[in-house]
């Protein structure tokens, strides 16, 4: 390779590196604008990348970045968002947010994070251990089928059912995700045109005629179940392709006899070449051998129930230990703010008055000295008075400066201690409420399995809470679930206020030093006009803005205390029943008490 070619290649690589760095920074800034911080990249596909992010409350989410080079890709991303927005089900990924960067041509979809990865990775791990137990397969079968039943009832086709699009939560149940190929239909039995989906899970009617309906999802689902039962099928990709090709011609693959005849028969029915001969999601769930698995999974997962009750008990304990201390600190916050403003006024006024008196005395002394030859010494008396006044002014200014030094040290120590105590008391309360909110949101996904509940009200409260807490209370009137919905909304707001307050205390420590430097009469004039102000926008002085922000935050913390107290009162009776593990009975008891 020539030297010129080497230089050219080096420059190309440098430009590429700069370009990637620019894209990374642009992406990070865009996500930060929407209050998300990138933790790491999770993967990369044909249309874009996925990232693990966290929001300002510390909750984890997945961001799917779609690089749309044409209108078709852009429309597909928007279609995925429109479908996800209307799907609310325990076994389907939660949609959180979406936005786009028109300049770079990227669309972002924020979704629920499933900590245990996808079913494909789980299958790869299991190959080194042994086959899945049938009960585990039946649980996943029912959970996926319940998700398909729900979307088919809502006239939505997934069109890309495969292990890579089934995700495992940290609580052990699955979430059907990646609706990028999904299609919303006018009616349930309609066909969607165009061939989509992954090659080895595509059905005959899609492959040959590019026609897709709900039974096409069932075919893909059948192959997913086959792969769960026959983990070694993927050890030879050529053999796997042959099996799929034969099934397209009507030859259904055999399944290991380690699994029950009922399960084998069901999978073969799902892989029937004729869509009309495949069972629907409703028919699958009605199978007698699946009754126990359906009863187990058509409800709030037991692990969520237990963790939820435990979280409520933990919140109760933390409240009893920390709430009074938190309340005392909030009171001290208000007193410290008043004290800070008083110190600013008095020290500034002291400095200014000392300087004024000193200046007046100096002028008097000069005038007396000038007039002395003409007044036969009488003006010497004036000069003497002037000197005395000047000295008094100097003493006043010096005394003010000494006072400043003492007060500055005292105030700084006071705020430092307030900051430390505030964090130690507020953190346990904030963390316990975070846990309650996180579990509440998970539980609310299973509303379709809890009849005659007030989940709808709770969901409405949550959605409103994302835009603003004001006015939510009027929607929450019945049932324990509605109460938990309020907890989810309030705790999110509490978290933001508490976290912001800690930053205000850090900032005010810097302002304390500035307070004792200010010697501007305009400062005093502003203080007189806006005494005890809690709106930073009403003042121009940077020092007064900081004090106003501290007062505003104190006002918000008082509201936080009220919200925490209300939450505690509302849950007090319920928390006392933590020894019981059936949350539905508890919810029913609470709802009956409010009728």
XYZ file of C-alpha atoms in Angstrom:
595
model
C 0.000 0.000 0.000
C 1.353 3.450 -0.929
C 2.004 6.193 1.631
C -0.739 8.351 0.060
C -3.208 5.467 0.312
C -2.282 4.919 3.956
C -2.791 8.602 4.733
C -6.121 8.576 2.899
C -7.311 5.482 4.797
C -6.150 6.981 8.104
C -8.074 10.186 7.400
C -11.154 8.158 6.433
C -11.007 6.213 9.698
C -10.522 9.432 11.651
C -13.527 11.025 9.950
C -15.560 7.904 10.645
C -14.515 8.025 14.286
C -15.449 11.701 14.561
C -18.789 10.954 12.884
C -19.578 8.126 15.312
C -18.561 10.299 18.247
C -20.794 13.110 16.987
C -23.741 10.719 16.595
C -23.176 9.348 20.091
C -23.127 12.840 21.618
C -26.173 13.941 19.630
C -28.091 10.826 20.716
C -27.123 11.307 24.366
C -28.165 14.980 24.322
C -31.505 14.153 22.708
C -32.253 11.473 25.283
C -31.194 13.777 28.125
C -33.605 16.370 26.778
C -36.346 13.787 27.333
C -34.935 12.966 30.789
C -33.249 9.666 29.903
C -29.592 8.765 30.436
C -27.900 6.007 28.409
C -26.397 3.205 30.505
C -25.244 0.858 27.741
C -26.026 -0.439 24.249
C -27.993 -3.687 24.244
C -27.849 -4.669 20.589
C -28.015 -3.682 16.940
C -30.379 -4.817 14.205
C -31.088 -3.975 10.583
C -33.187 -0.908 11.365
C -31.232 0.450 14.339
C -29.958 -0.042 17.862
C -31.367 -0.610 21.328
C -30.094 0.992 24.520
C -30.638 0.512 28.222
C -31.493 3.890 29.784
C -32.728 5.262 33.077
C -35.004 8.202 33.799
C -34.640 10.890 36.460
C -36.395 8.629 38.989
C -33.803 5.881 38.407
C -36.245 3.543 36.598
C -34.789 1.431 33.774
C -36.172 1.347 30.223
C -35.177 0.173 26.758
C -34.885 2.703 23.948
C -35.246 1.405 20.420
C -33.522 3.722 17.935
C -34.937 3.344 14.424
C -32.833 4.762 11.597
C -35.398 5.651 8.947
C -33.824 6.154 5.548
C -37.182 6.091 3.786
C -40.856 6.755 4.450
C -41.634 3.039 4.798
C -39.284 2.599 7.771
C -40.511 5.853 9.316
C -44.154 4.821 8.955
C -43.411 1.382 10.411
C -41.911 2.988 13.530
C -44.937 5.252 13.925
C -47.213 2.273 13.391
C -45.435 0.376 16.182
C -45.977 3.298 18.552
C -49.667 3.647 17.659
C -50.199 -0.066 18.365
C -48.167 -0.143 21.593
C -50.063 2.863 22.955
C -53.358 1.011 22.975
C -52.085 -2.336 24.325
C -52.331 -2.748 28.115
C -51.744 -6.351 29.132
C -49.724 -8.237 31.735
C -47.770 -10.213 29.149
C -47.085 -7.402 26.654
C -44.267 -4.854 26.785
C -45.320 -1.458 28.228
C -44.967 1.564 25.964
C -43.420 4.537 27.776
C -42.631 7.328 25.303
C -41.526 8.158 21.763
C -39.844 11.050 19.977
C -37.730 11.663 16.893
C -34.764 13.637 15.631
C -35.810 14.784 12.173
C -32.393 16.231 11.373
C -30.557 12.912 11.858
C -33.458 10.732 10.671
C -33.863 8.718 13.875
C -37.044 7.671 15.664
C -36.928 6.632 19.326
C -39.343 4.297 21.119
C -39.041 3.956 24.913
C -40.362 0.684 26.357
C -40.400 -1.454 29.483
C -37.098 -3.140 30.344
C -37.072 -6.928 30.872
C -33.991 -7.748 32.936
C -33.633 -11.422 31.992
C -33.226 -10.973 28.233
C -35.181 -12.796 25.525
C -36.389 -16.381 25.191
C -33.833 -17.150 22.473
C -30.941 -16.422 24.832
C -32.656 -18.441 27.543
C -32.896 -21.393 25.133
C -29.189 -21.115 24.294
C -28.313 -21.159 27.993
C -30.593 -24.135 28.625
C -28.898 -26.251 25.939
C -25.876 -26.626 28.203
C -28.057 -27.685 31.140
C -30.733 -29.930 29.672
C -34.312 -29.744 28.419
C -36.958 -27.438 29.879
C -39.436 -29.059 32.243
C -42.903 -29.372 30.718
C -44.499 -27.228 33.420
C -42.191 -24.364 32.522
C -43.078 -24.700 28.838
C -46.791 -24.799 29.683
C -46.515 -21.601 31.730
C -44.782 -19.783 28.883
C -47.215 -21.288 26.383
C -50.203 -19.908 28.302
C -48.617 -16.506 28.919
C -47.740 -16.010 25.237
C -51.138 -17.307 24.186
C -52.918 -14.897 26.554
C -50.957 -12.051 24.940
C -51.902 -13.261 21.432
C -55.525 -13.711 22.480
C -55.565 -10.101 23.686
C -54.034 -8.556 20.548
C -56.187 -10.691 18.230
C -59.316 -9.580 20.119
C -58.138 -6.026 19.503
C -57.677 -6.735 15.771
C -53.874 -6.591 15.897
C -51.534 -9.128 14.268
C -48.008 -9.438 15.634
C -46.553 -10.954 12.422
C -43.142 -11.688 13.941
C -43.652 -14.173 16.778
C -40.294 -15.779 17.565
C -38.109 -16.417 20.650
C -36.124 -13.208 20.070
C -39.332 -11.170 20.512
C -40.434 -12.827 23.745
C -38.760 -11.226 26.759
C -38.294 -12.488 30.319
C -38.923 -10.181 33.265
C -37.018 -10.319 36.537
C -40.153 -11.827 38.083
C -40.068 -14.881 35.808
C -43.024 -14.247 33.494
C -42.747 -13.236 29.836
C -43.557 -10.115 27.821
C -44.359 -10.213 24.130
C -42.551 -7.351 22.433
C -41.151 -5.845 19.235
C -44.325 -4.865 17.404
C -42.351 -3.358 14.525
C -44.003 -5.751 12.058
C -47.426 -5.643 13.729
C -50.522 -4.702 11.779
C -53.814 -3.295 12.997
C -56.836 -4.642 11.079
C -60.382 -3.415 10.663
C -61.744 -6.792 11.795
C -60.326 -9.874 13.473
C -60.654 -12.312 10.543
C -59.097 -9.974 7.975
C -55.866 -10.713 6.125
C -52.870 -8.397 6.046
C -50.926 -8.170 2.816
C -47.109 -8.315 2.424
C -44.745 -10.942 3.747
C -43.017 -10.109 6.993
C -41.576 -12.048 9.921
C -38.452 -14.082 10.369
C -37.792 -16.724 7.716
C -37.865 -19.873 9.896
C -41.121 -18.870 11.618
C -43.096 -17.719 8.569
C -46.297 -19.609 7.683
C -47.129 -21.210 4.282
C -49.877 -18.689 3.429
C -47.512 -15.795 4.077
C -44.649 -17.389 2.173
C -46.706 -18.365 -0.877
C -49.500 -15.785 -1.003
C -48.262 -12.981 1.251
C -51.526 -13.134 3.180
C -51.409 -12.924 6.956
C -54.137 -13.366 9.604
C -54.332 -14.388 13.261
C -53.726 -18.059 12.391
C -50.372 -17.030 10.909
C -49.327 -15.865 14.375
C -50.395 -19.286 15.673
C -48.121 -21.043 13.143
C -45.124 -18.957 14.277
C -46.098 -19.647 17.863
C -46.154 -23.374 17.095
C -42.569 -23.261 15.839
C -41.538 -21.288 18.916
C -42.972 -24.067 21.119
C -41.265 -26.707 18.984
C -37.922 -24.985 19.537
C -38.561 -24.823 23.291
C -39.089 -28.582 23.321
C -36.282 -29.449 20.893
C -33.394 -27.224 21.966
C -30.904 -29.126 19.821
C -32.774 -28.181 16.649
C -30.716 -24.987 16.438
C -27.431 -26.873 16.718
C -27.700 -27.579 12.976
C -29.138 -24.663 11.005
C -29.336 -26.694 7.776
C -31.415 -29.359 9.488
C -33.633 -26.646 10.988
C -34.236 -25.153 7.557
C -35.122 -28.592 6.160
C -37.640 -29.157 8.956
C -39.278 -25.834 8.214
C -39.358 -26.475 4.460
C -40.978 -29.875 5.026
C -43.595 -28.352 7.322
C -44.503 -25.880 4.582
C -45.259 -28.912 2.401
C -47.378 -30.519 5.116
C -44.878 -32.790 6.903
C -45.013 -31.861 10.578
C -41.813 -32.508 12.604
C -41.751 -34.979 15.468
C -41.432 -33.789 19.054
C -39.524 -35.466 21.888
C -41.532 -38.082 23.762
C -40.278 -36.656 27.034
C -43.236 -34.281 26.720
C -46.888 -35.248 27.113
C -48.978 -36.465 24.206
C -51.317 -33.507 24.712
C -48.500 -30.989 24.229
C -47.132 -32.822 21.196
C -50.595 -32.953 19.629
C -51.229 -29.238 20.245
C -47.972 -28.173 18.598
C -48.720 -30.324 15.558
C -52.186 -28.743 15.290
C -50.602 -25.287 15.398
C -48.236 -26.287 12.568
C -51.040 -27.490 10.318
C -50.489 -26.315 6.752
C -54.113 -25.192 6.412
C -54.791 -22.073 8.571
C -58.411 -23.153 9.091
C -57.251 -26.336 10.829
C -55.056 -24.480 13.309
C -56.575 -23.669 16.710
C -57.183 -20.049 17.640
C -55.751 -18.535 20.826
C -59.174 -19.007 22.469
C -59.254 -22.680 21.498
C -55.725 -23.279 22.767
C -56.504 -21.766 26.168
C -59.641 -23.914 26.390
C -57.629 -27.168 26.201
C -58.308 -29.354 29.236
C -54.646 -30.205 29.851
C -53.864 -26.466 30.079
C -56.573 -25.671 32.646
C -54.216 -25.599 35.631
C -51.637 -23.460 33.782
C -54.379 -21.070 32.634
C -55.735 -20.686 36.181
C -52.206 -20.047 37.437
C -51.250 -17.456 34.813
C -54.546 -15.692 34.156
C -54.049 -13.523 37.220
C -51.533 -11.260 38.947
C -48.310 -13.306 39.225
C -47.809 -14.677 42.716
C -44.250 -13.378 42.892
C -45.551 -9.839 42.275
C -48.184 -10.216 44.971
C -45.613 -11.264 47.548
C -43.106 -8.573 46.621
C -45.844 -5.950 46.608
C -47.034 -6.848 50.104
C -43.439 -6.950 51.331
C -42.789 -3.511 49.794
C -45.831 -2.039 51.528
C -44.652 -3.471 54.851
C -41.201 -1.968 54.262
C -42.755 1.420 53.504
C -44.721 1.263 56.749
C -41.555 0.513 58.728
C -39.550 3.261 57.038
C -42.373 5.737 57.653
C -42.454 4.967 61.378
C -38.681 5.362 61.713
C -38.052 8.423 59.503
C -41.168 10.495 58.947
C -41.034 12.649 62.101
C -37.344 13.299 61.545
C -38.065 14.262 57.922
C -40.809 16.623 59.073
C -38.476 18.267 61.615
C -35.851 18.794 58.909
C -38.387 20.393 56.577
C -39.343 22.773 59.396
C -35.659 23.525 59.935
C -35.318 24.117 56.182
C -37.904 26.917 56.421
C -36.266 28.448 59.497
C -32.834 28.348 57.837
C -34.204 30.114 54.769
C -35.653 32.922 56.906
C -32.390 33.159 58.838
C -30.345 33.347 55.640
C -32.473 36.181 54.314
C -32.256 38.060 57.630
C -28.474 37.726 57.687
C -28.215 38.992 54.113
C -30.293 42.063 54.938
C -28.572 42.923 58.204
C -24.995 42.401 57.079
C -25.524 44.272 53.830
C -27.300 47.105 55.642
C -24.546 47.180 58.281
C -21.812 47.482 55.694
C -23.655 50.191 53.807
C -24.536 52.221 56.942
C -20.935 52.040 58.184
C -19.649 53.245 54.857
C -22.242 56.050 54.725
C -21.467 57.268 58.238
C -17.757 57.173 57.515
C -18.207 59.181 54.326
C -20.353 61.786 56.083
C -17.771 62.202 58.837
C -14.986 62.660 56.337
C -16.849 65.375 54.485
C -17.604 67.202 57.735
C -13.945 67.119 58.784
C -12.785 68.482 55.429
C -15.331 71.324 55.519
C -14.279 72.240 59.079
C -10.624 72.356 58.135
C -11.312 74.588 55.135
C -13.360 77.071 57.171
C -10.952 77.254 60.136
C -8.995 80.374 59.017
C -12.232 82.300 58.513
C -14.123 81.267 61.643
C -11.397 81.780 64.210
C -11.289 78.124 65.235
C -15.021 77.478 65.533
C -14.815 75.262 62.502
C -12.227 73.175 64.300
C -15.074 71.953 66.415
C -16.852 70.957 63.212
C -13.744 69.158 62.030
C -13.485 67.354 65.343
C -17.078 66.229 65.094
C -16.442 65.074 61.552
C -13.455 63.042 62.634
C -15.508 61.517 65.429
C -18.293 60.633 63.029
C -15.789 59.099 60.615
C -14.320 56.954 63.355
C -17.817 55.863 64.392
C -18.551 54.909 60.794
C -15.351 52.905 60.639
C -16.255 51.146 63.845
C -19.742 50.359 62.514
C -18.325 48.941 59.292
C -15.678 46.964 61.150
C -18.256 45.594 63.566
C -20.427 44.581 60.636
C -17.498 42.775 58.982
C -16.675 40.920 62.208
C -20.336 39.936 62.509
C -20.274 38.725 58.928
C -17.353 36.399 59.545
C -18.984 34.848 62.584
C -22.380 34.483 60.955
C -20.884 33.092 57.751
C -19.202 30.237 59.611
C -22.307 29.567 61.686
C -24.627 29.545 58.663
C -22.366 27.323 56.567
C -22.157 24.750 59.351
C -25.928 24.884 59.777
C -26.605 24.204 56.099
C -23.930 21.485 55.860
C -25.586 19.611 58.728
C -29.050 20.151 57.258
C -27.881 18.647 53.961
C -26.388 15.550 55.606
C -29.397 14.941 57.858
C -31.809 15.555 54.978
C -30.208 12.909 52.784
C -29.997 10.305 55.547
C -33.685 10.715 56.452
C -35.221 11.254 53.009
C -33.389 8.454 51.164
C -35.087 5.502 52.944
C -38.547 7.034 52.392
C -37.805 7.808 48.764
C -36.399 4.337 48.048
C -39.354 2.544 49.650
C -41.832 4.614 47.640
C -39.875 3.914 44.455
C -40.240 0.193 45.060
C -43.981 0.526 45.694
C -44.424 2.583 42.532
C -42.442 0.145 40.394
C -44.449 -2.869 41.599
C -47.716 -0.972 41.325
C -47.062 -0.272 37.680
C -46.246 -3.922 37.029
C -49.425 -5.073 38.776
C -51.612 -2.617 36.887
C -50.657 -4.408 33.649
C -52.745 -7.377 34.799
C -55.998 -5.427 35.044
C -57.644 -7.645 32.413
C -57.436 -10.555 34.856
C -59.052 -8.738 37.795
C -62.793 -8.304 37.086
C -64.927 -5.679 38.802
C -61.899 -3.731 39.995
C -61.047 -0.053 39.675
C -57.960 -0.610 37.566
C -59.270 1.742 34.890
C -59.310 4.619 37.361
C -55.824 3.751 38.546
C -54.498 3.590 34.979
C -56.051 6.966 34.217
C -54.358 8.390 37.298
C -50.990 7.013 36.212
C -51.244 8.473 32.726
C -52.282 11.851 34.085
C -49.503 11.664 36.635
C -46.866 11.545 33.902
C -48.028 14.928 32.654
C -48.681 16.458 36.075
C -50.028 15.459 39.440
C -52.576 18.257 39.723
C -56.187 17.129 39.475
C -55.480 13.407 39.711
C -57.208 12.931 43.062
C -60.690 13.511 41.640
C -60.300 10.420 39.402
C -59.367 8.161 42.311
C -62.376 7.470 44.449
C -62.944 3.704 44.805
C -60.965 0.623 45.706
C -57.493 -0.222 46.823
C -56.088 -0.270 43.298
C -57.055 3.332 42.832
C -55.220 4.082 46.074
C -52.134 2.352 44.743
C -52.510 4.335 41.538
C -52.301 7.485 43.605
C -49.189 6.156 45.302
C -47.579 5.630 41.895
C -48.353 9.190 40.848
C -47.448 10.831 44.133
C -44.256 8.892 44.701
C -42.955 9.864 41.265
C -43.535 13.530 42.119
C -42.096 13.052 45.611
C -38.957 11.532 44.112
C -38.413 14.497 41.811
C -38.920 17.081 44.571
C -36.740 15.261 47.111
C -33.910 14.786 44.594
C -34.105 18.418 43.455
C -34.089 19.648 47.059
C -30.742 17.982 47.698
C -29.292 19.933 44.771
C -30.735 23.187 46.131
C -28.898 22.657 49.414
C -25.626 22.082 47.554
C -26.153 25.272 45.576
C -27.022 27.391 48.594
C -23.658 26.590 50.197
C -22.009 28.526 47.373
C -24.462 31.398 47.797
C -23.661 31.676 51.523
C -20.198 33.021 50.654
C -21.686 35.516 48.199
C -24.176 36.796 50.781
C -21.357 38.236 52.865
C -19.711 40.011 49.949
C -22.741 41.881 48.650
C -22.656 45.621 49.459
C -25.218 47.015 47.086
C -28.076 49.254 48.195
C -30.127 47.877 45.282
C -29.971 44.466 47.004
C -31.687 45.930 50.078
C -34.254 47.679 47.881
C -35.148 44.392 46.178
C -35.345 42.645 49.540
C -37.801 45.232 50.836
C -39.978 44.839 47.752
C -39.888 40.998 47.719
C -39.518 40.059 51.359
C -40.097 36.310 52.015
C -40.427 35.685 48.263
C -40.784 32.102 46.939
C -40.691 32.902 43.217
C -37.137 33.126 41.798
C -38.445 34.816 38.645
C -39.596 37.893 40.583
C -36.085 39.011 41.595
C -32.999 39.950 39.622
C -30.302 39.403 42.225
C -28.623 35.982 41.907
C -28.417 35.750 45.700
C -32.087 36.518 46.194
C -32.991 34.075 43.419
C -31.222 31.316 45.333
C -32.988 32.214 48.564
C -36.340 32.311 46.735
C -35.592 28.880 45.233
C -34.859 27.549 48.698
C -38.163 28.960 49.960
C -40.037 27.528 46.956
C -38.478 24.108 47.571
C -39.508 24.308 51.229
C -43.084 24.896 50.102
C -42.876 21.839 47.784
C -41.414 19.704 50.587
C -44.341 20.630 52.825
C -46.634 19.270 50.102
C -44.451 16.144 49.899
C -44.891 15.595 53.630
C -48.635 15.881 53.191
C -48.614 13.346 50.306
C -46.505 10.859 52.256
C -48.756 11.211 55.294
C -51.909 10.698 53.219
C -50.372 7.643 51.571
C -49.466 6.213 54.961
C -52.956 6.824 56.354
C -54.604 5.229 53.338
C -52.425 2.116 53.499
C -52.293 1.765 57.279
C -55.133 -0.748 57.603
C -53.976 -2.692 54.566
C -50.339 -2.950 55.630
C -51.430 -4.595 58.864
C -52.593 -7.577 56.819
C -49.213 -8.369 55.252
C -49.290 -11.950 56.511
C -51.907 -12.752 53.878
C -50.606 -13.581 50.400
C -53.714 -13.313 48.231
C -53.795 -9.706 47.134
C -57.083 -10.071 45.289
C -58.946 -10.907 48.495
C -57.401 -7.889 50.168
C -58.378 -5.645 47.285
C -61.934 -6.978 47.420
C -62.116 -6.340 51.172
C -60.883 -2.779 50.770
C -63.238 -2.040 47.884
C -66.246 -3.357 49.846
C -65.380 -1.103 52.760
C -65.646 1.963 50.497
C -69.005 1.147 48.927
